[in-house]
Amino acid sequence: MDNLILIAVSFTAGLLMRRFSRMPEQTPLAMNAFIIYVSLPAMVLFYLHGLDFSPAMFLPASMPWLTFGLSALFFVVVGRLLKLPRATVGSLILCGGLGNTSFFGFPMIEAFYGKQGIAHGIIIDQLGSFMVVSILGVTVAGVYSHGSADARSIVKRVLLFPSFIALIAAVLLNDVAYPDWFLNLIRRLSDMLAPMALFSVGFQFNPGHIGKSRNTLALGLAFKLAVVPAVMFLVYVMVAGMHGLPARITIFEAAMPTMITGGIIAAEHRLDPPLANLMVSLGLLVSFVTLAIWTLLLGGV
């Protein structure tokens, strides 16, 4: 419940600051830079450290990877059929392929399934979402923002992306005990990500953009909140034979709205920022209803 209150307060604060012009228009640029270069790497170092990489983890953890691949395939094809701008296709791939499996996902798991479900969510988030956004997310952003798939520049972008560097460091230091001062530092820096990101999303939220992006927004939200979990249900329950709480949490996490960091990366690379912001903000609001529906549908799994 505390996290849900934080979501509401941070998002509303951003709305109010913009409404009453209490902060400059460039505020989200500075906040997003802090998130990308400071808070996100700190979060990777904090949550990935000491993780026990066992084989049983990899089936549910594969869901974010499969989701991103599905998103790329779907929106590349749809983009060509509908002749969508390149930046819009890139934005849809990122926003449709990256789910908010941690900050929003964990409290929603606890609300619908209890604390015992959070462990499964952590596995999906740390072995799946974190790595997908650091590797595939940055790659797609680089490809679609530059107009050409220059392999050298894309590899350089991935290798130099702060959270990817932090990911490599966390894996290499997995068995090394962090000093208490460093542990407290990265924990406090990572705690800043969610409120700052939600404030930034709220500050940039502009209902006037809905009309301009109505069709692509509806397409993106329908894909992320309905198509993705439906396909993951077929893959993991009907084909792979998963059942019980692990299966329910895997599909539930697949139904999460767009990852805030994914929207920020899209905006930072100028991939249709208004659409990316609406995917994050409206996705959060709509998902309160869609997640309740998915919980009912998954009751017998």
Coordinates of C-alpha atoms in Angstrom, one line a residue:
M1 CA 0.0 0.0 0.0
D2 CA 2.9 2.4 0.8
N3 CA 4.2 2.1 -2.8
L4 CA 0.8 2.7 -4.3
I5 CA 0.5 5.9 -2.2
L6 CA 3.9 6.9 -3.4
I7 CA 2.9 6.3 -7.0
A8 CA -0.2 8.6 -6.6
V9 CA 1.7 11.3 -4.7
S10 CA 4.7 11.5 -7.0
F11 CA 2.6 11.5 -10.2
T12 CA 0.2 14.1 -8.8
A13 CA 3.1 16.3 -7.6
G14 CA 4.5 16.4 -11.2
L15 CA 1.1 17.3 -12.5
L16 CA 0.7 20.2 -10.1
M17 CA 4.2 21.6 -10.6
R18 CA 3.5 21.8 -14.3
R19 CA 0.0 23.1 -13.9
F20 CA 1.2 26.0 -11.6
S21 CA 4.5 26.6 -13.5
R22 CA 6.6 26.1 -10.4
M23 CA 9.5 24.4 -12.3
P24 CA 11.1 25.1 -15.7
E25 CA 10.0 23.1 -18.8
Q26 CA 13.4 21.4 -18.9
T27 CA 12.9 19.8 -15.5
P28 CA 12.2 16.3 -16.8
L29 CA 15.5 16.4 -18.8
A30 CA 17.6 16.9 -15.7
M31 CA 15.6 14.4 -13.7
N32 CA 15.7 11.7 -16.4
A33 CA 19.5 12.2 -16.7
F34 CA 19.8 11.6 -13.0
I35 CA 17.7 8.5 -13.2
I36 CA 19.6 7.0 -16.2
Y37 CA 23.1 7.8 -14.9
V38 CA 22.8 7.5 -11.1
S39 CA 19.6 5.9 -9.7
L40 CA 19.2 3.1 -12.3
P41 CA 22.8 1.8 -12.0
A42 CA 22.5 2.0 -8.2
M43 CA 19.4 -0.1 -8.3
V44 CA 21.1 -2.7 -10.5
L45 CA 24.0 -2.9 -8.2
F46 CA 21.8 -3.2 -5.1
Y47 CA 19.2 -5.8 -6.3
L48 CA 21.3 -8.0 -8.5
H49 CA 24.1 -8.4 -5.9
G50 CA 24.2 -11.8 -4.1
L51 CA 21.5 -13.3 -6.3
D52 CA 21.6 -17.1 -6.4
F53 CA 21.5 -18.0 -10.1
S54 CA 19.8 -21.4 -10.1
P55 CA 18.4 -23.2 -13.2
A56 CA 14.8 -23.1 -11.9
M57 CA 14.9 -19.3 -12.2
F58 CA 15.3 -19.1 -15.9
L59 CA 11.9 -20.2 -17.2
P60 CA 9.9 -17.4 -15.5
A61 CA 12.9 -15.0 -16.1
S62 CA 12.6 -15.6 -19.8
M63 CA 9.2 -13.9 -20.0
P64 CA 10.6 -10.3 -20.3
W65 CA 13.0 -11.5 -23.1
L66 CA 10.2 -13.2 -25.0
T67 CA 7.9 -10.2 -24.4
F68 CA 10.4 -7.8 -25.9
G69 CA 11.0 -10.1 -28.9
L70 CA 7.2 -10.3 -29.5
S71 CA 6.9 -6.5 -29.3
A72 CA 9.7 -6.0 -31.8
L73 CA 8.2 -8.4 -34.3
F74 CA 4.7 -7.1 -33.8
F75 CA 5.4 -3.4 -34.2
V76 CA 7.9 -3.8 -37.0
V77 CA 5.2 -5.6 -39.0
V78 CA 2.4 -3.2 -37.9
G79 CA 4.6 -0.2 -38.5
R80 CA 5.1 -1.2 -42.1
L81 CA 1.5 -2.0 -42.7
L82 CA 0.3 1.3 -41.2
K83 CA 3.3 3.2 -42.5
L84 CA 4.1 4.6 -39.1
P85 CA 7.0 7.0 -38.6
R86 CA 10.3 5.3 -37.6
A87 CA 10.4 7.1 -34.2
T88 CA 6.9 5.9 -33.4
V89 CA 7.7 2.3 -34.2
G90 CA 10.8 2.5 -31.9
S91 CA 8.7 4.0 -29.1
L92 CA 6.1 1.3 -29.4
I93 CA 8.7 -1.5 -29.3
L94 CA 10.2 -0.1 -26.2
C95 CA 6.9 0.8 -24.4
G96 CA 5.2 -2.4 -25.5
G97 CA 8.1 -4.7 -24.8
L98 CA 9.2 -3.4 -21.3
G99 CA 6.9 -3.9 -18.3
N100 CA 7.0 -2.2 -14.9
T101 CA 7.8 -5.5 -13.1
S102 CA 9.4 -4.0 -10.0
F103 CA 8.2 -0.7 -8.6
F104 CA 4.6 -1.2 -9.7
G105 CA 4.8 -4.9 -10.1
F106 CA 5.9 -5.8 -6.6
P107 CA 3.2 -3.9 -4.7
M108 CA 0.5 -5.2 -7.1
I109 CA 1.7 -8.7 -6.6
E110 CA 1.5 -8.2 -2.8
A111 CA -1.9 -6.7 -3.1
F112 CA -3.4 -9.6 -5.2
Y113 CA -1.3 -12.6 -4.2
G114 CA 0.4 -11.8 -0.9
K115 CA 4.0 -11.4 0.1
Q116 CA 4.8 -15.1 -1.0
G117 CA 4.4 -14.0 -4.6
I118 CA 7.1 -11.3 -4.5
A119 CA 10.0 -13.7 -4.6
H120 CA 8.8 -14.9 -8.1
G121 CA 8.5 -11.3 -9.1
I122 CA 12.0 -10.5 -8.1
I123 CA 13.4 -13.3 -10.2
I124 CA 11.5 -12.1 -13.3
D125 CA 12.5 -8.5 -12.7
Q126 CA 16.2 -9.0 -11.9
L127 CA 17.1 -11.8 -14.4
G128 CA 14.6 -10.5 -17.0
S129 CA 13.5 -6.9 -17.1
F130 CA 16.7 -5.3 -15.8
M131 CA 18.8 -7.1 -18.4
V132 CA 16.4 -6.6 -21.2
V133 CA 16.2 -2.8 -20.8
S134 CA 20.0 -2.6 -20.4
I135 CA 20.8 -4.7 -23.5
L136 CA 17.9 -4.9 -25.9
G137 CA 16.2 -1.7 -24.9
V138 CA 19.3 0.4 -25.4
T139 CA 20.0 -1.4 -28.7
V140 CA 16.6 -0.7 -30.1
A141 CA 16.7 2.9 -29.0
G142 CA 20.0 3.4 -30.7
V143 CA 18.8 1.7 -33.9
Y144 CA 15.6 3.7 -34.2
S145 CA 17.0 7.1 -33.1
H146 CA 19.9 7.1 -35.6
G147 CA 18.0 5.9 -38.7
S148 CA 20.5 3.1 -39.4
A149 CA 21.7 0.0 -37.7
D150 CA 25.4 0.8 -37.4
A151 CA 26.6 -2.2 -35.4
R152 CA 29.7 -0.5 -34.1
S153 CA 27.8 2.5 -32.6
I154 CA 25.0 0.3 -31.2
V155 CA 27.5 -2.1 -29.5
K156 CA 29.3 1.0 -28.1
R157 CA 26.0 2.4 -26.8
V158 CA 25.1 -0.8 -25.1
L159 CA 28.5 -1.3 -23.5
L160 CA 28.7 2.2 -22.2
F161 CA 25.1 2.4 -21.0
P162 CA 25.3 3.0 -17.2
S163 CA 22.9 0.3 -16.1
F164 CA 24.7 -2.3 -18.4
I165 CA 28.0 -1.4 -16.8
A166 CA 26.4 -1.8 -13.4
L167 CA 24.9 -5.1 -14.4
I168 CA 28.4 -6.5 -15.4
A169 CA 29.8 -5.1 -12.1
A170 CA 27.0 -6.7 -10.1
V171 CA 27.6 -10.1 -11.6
L172 CA 31.4 -9.9 -11.2
L173 CA 31.0 -8.8 -7.6
N174 CA 28.2 -11.3 -6.8
D175 CA 30.3 -13.1 -4.2
V176 CA 31.9 -10.0 -2.8
A177 CA 30.4 -8.5 0.3
Y178 CA 29.6 -4.8 -0.1
P179 CA 30.8 -2.5 2.7
D180 CA 27.9 -1.2 4.8
W181 CA 28.4 2.4 3.7
F182 CA 28.3 1.4 0.0
L183 CA 25.2 -0.7 0.5
N184 CA 23.4 2.2 2.2
L185 CA 24.5 4.5 -0.6
I186 CA 23.3 2.5 -3.5
R187 CA 20.1 1.6 -1.6
R188 CA 19.2 5.3 -1.0
L189 CA 20.1 6.3 -4.6
S190 CA 18.0 3.4 -6.0
D191 CA 15.1 4.5 -3.8
M192 CA 15.1 7.8 -5.5
L193 CA 14.3 6.3 -8.9
A194 CA 10.6 5.7 -8.5
P195 CA 9.5 9.0 -7.1
M196 CA 11.6 11.0 -9.5
A197 CA 10.5 9.0 -12.5
L198 CA 6.8 9.2 -11.6
F199 CA 7.2 13.0 -10.9
S200 CA 8.8 13.3 -14.3
V201 CA 6.0 11.4 -16.0
G202 CA 3.4 13.5 -14.2
F203 CA 5.2 16.7 -15.1
Q204 CA 5.2 15.7 -18.8
F205 CA 1.6 14.4 -18.9
N206 CA -0.4 16.4 -21.3
P207 CA -3.9 15.2 -22.1
G208 CA -3.8 17.3 -25.2
H209 CA -1.4 14.8 -26.7
I210 CA -4.0 12.0 -26.5
G211 CA -5.9 13.2 -29.6
K212 CA -2.7 13.4 -31.7
S213 CA -1.6 9.9 -30.6
R214 CA -5.0 8.3 -30.1
N215 CA -4.7 5.4 -32.6
T216 CA -1.1 4.5 -31.8
L217 CA -1.7 4.9 -28.1
A218 CA -4.7 2.5 -28.2
L219 CA -2.6 0.1 -30.2
G220 CA 0.2 0.2 -27.8
L221 CA -1.9 -0.1 -24.7
A222 CA -4.0 -3.0 -26.1
F223 CA -0.8 -4.8 -27.0
K224 CA 0.9 -4.3 -23.6
L225 CA -2.1 -4.9 -21.3
A226 CA -4.0 -7.6 -23.3
V227 CA -2.1 -9.2 -26.1
V228 CA 1.2 -9.8 -24.2
P229 CA -0.3 -11.5 -21.2
A230 CA -2.6 -13.6 -23.4
V231 CA 0.4 -14.8 -25.5
M232 CA 2.5 -15.5 -22.4
F233 CA -0.4 -17.5 -21.0
L234 CA -0.3 -19.7 -24.1
V235 CA 3.4 -20.1 -23.9
Y236 CA 4.0 -20.7 -20.2
V237 CA 0.7 -22.4 -19.1
M238 CA -0.6 -24.2 -22.2
V239 CA 2.8 -25.1 -23.8
A240 CA 5.4 -25.2 -21.0
G241 CA 2.9 -26.6 -18.5
M242 CA 3.6 -24.1 -15.7
H243 CA 1.1 -24.0 -12.9
G244 CA 0.4 -22.7 -9.4
L245 CA 1.8 -19.4 -8.0
P246 CA 4.9 -19.3 -10.3
A247 CA 2.7 -19.4 -13.4
R248 CA 0.2 -16.9 -12.0
I249 CA 3.0 -14.4 -11.1
T250 CA 4.7 -14.8 -14.5
I251 CA 1.5 -14.0 -16.4
F252 CA 0.6 -11.2 -13.9
E253 CA 4.0 -9.6 -14.4
A254 CA 3.5 -9.9 -18.2
A255 CA 0.3 -7.8 -17.8
M256 CA 2.1 -4.9 -16.1
P257 CA 2.0 -1.5 -17.8
T258 CA 5.0 0.1 -19.5
M259 CA 8.2 0.3 -17.6
I260 CA 8.9 3.9 -16.6
T261 CA 12.6 3.5 -17.5
G262 CA 11.6 2.3 -20.9
G263 CA 9.5 5.4 -21.5
I264 CA 12.3 7.6 -20.3
I265 CA 14.8 5.9 -22.7
A266 CA 12.4 6.4 -25.6
A267 CA 12.0 10.1 -24.7
E268 CA 15.8 10.5 -24.3
H269 CA 16.3 9.2 -27.8
R270 CA 13.5 11.3 -29.2
L271 CA 11.4 8.4 -30.1
D272 CA 7.9 10.0 -30.1
P273 CA 8.2 11.3 -26.5
P274 CA 4.5 12.3 -26.2
L275 CA 3.5 8.7 -27.0
A276 CA 6.0 7.2 -24.7
N277 CA 4.9 9.4 -21.8
L278 CA 1.2 8.6 -22.4
M279 CA 2.0 4.9 -22.6
V280 CA 3.6 5.1 -19.1
S281 CA 1.0 7.4 -17.5
L282 CA -2.2 6.1 -18.9
G283 CA -0.9 2.6 -18.8
L284 CA -0.5 2.9 -15.0
L285 CA -4.1 4.1 -14.6
V286 CA -5.7 1.6 -17.0
S287 CA -3.8 -1.3 -15.5
F288 CA -5.5 -1.1 -12.2
V289 CA -8.6 -2.5 -14.0
T290 CA -6.8 -4.9 -16.4
L291 CA -4.7 -6.4 -13.6
A292 CA -7.8 -7.1 -11.6
I293 CA -9.3 -8.8 -14.7
W294 CA -6.2 -10.9 -15.2
T295 CA -6.2 -12.0 -11.6
L296 CA -9.7 -13.4 -12.0
L297 CA -8.8 -15.2 -15.2
L298 CA -5.7 -16.7 -13.6
G299 CA -7.6 -18.0 -10.6
G300 CA -7.7 -21.6 -11.8
V301 CA -4.1 -21.8 -13.1

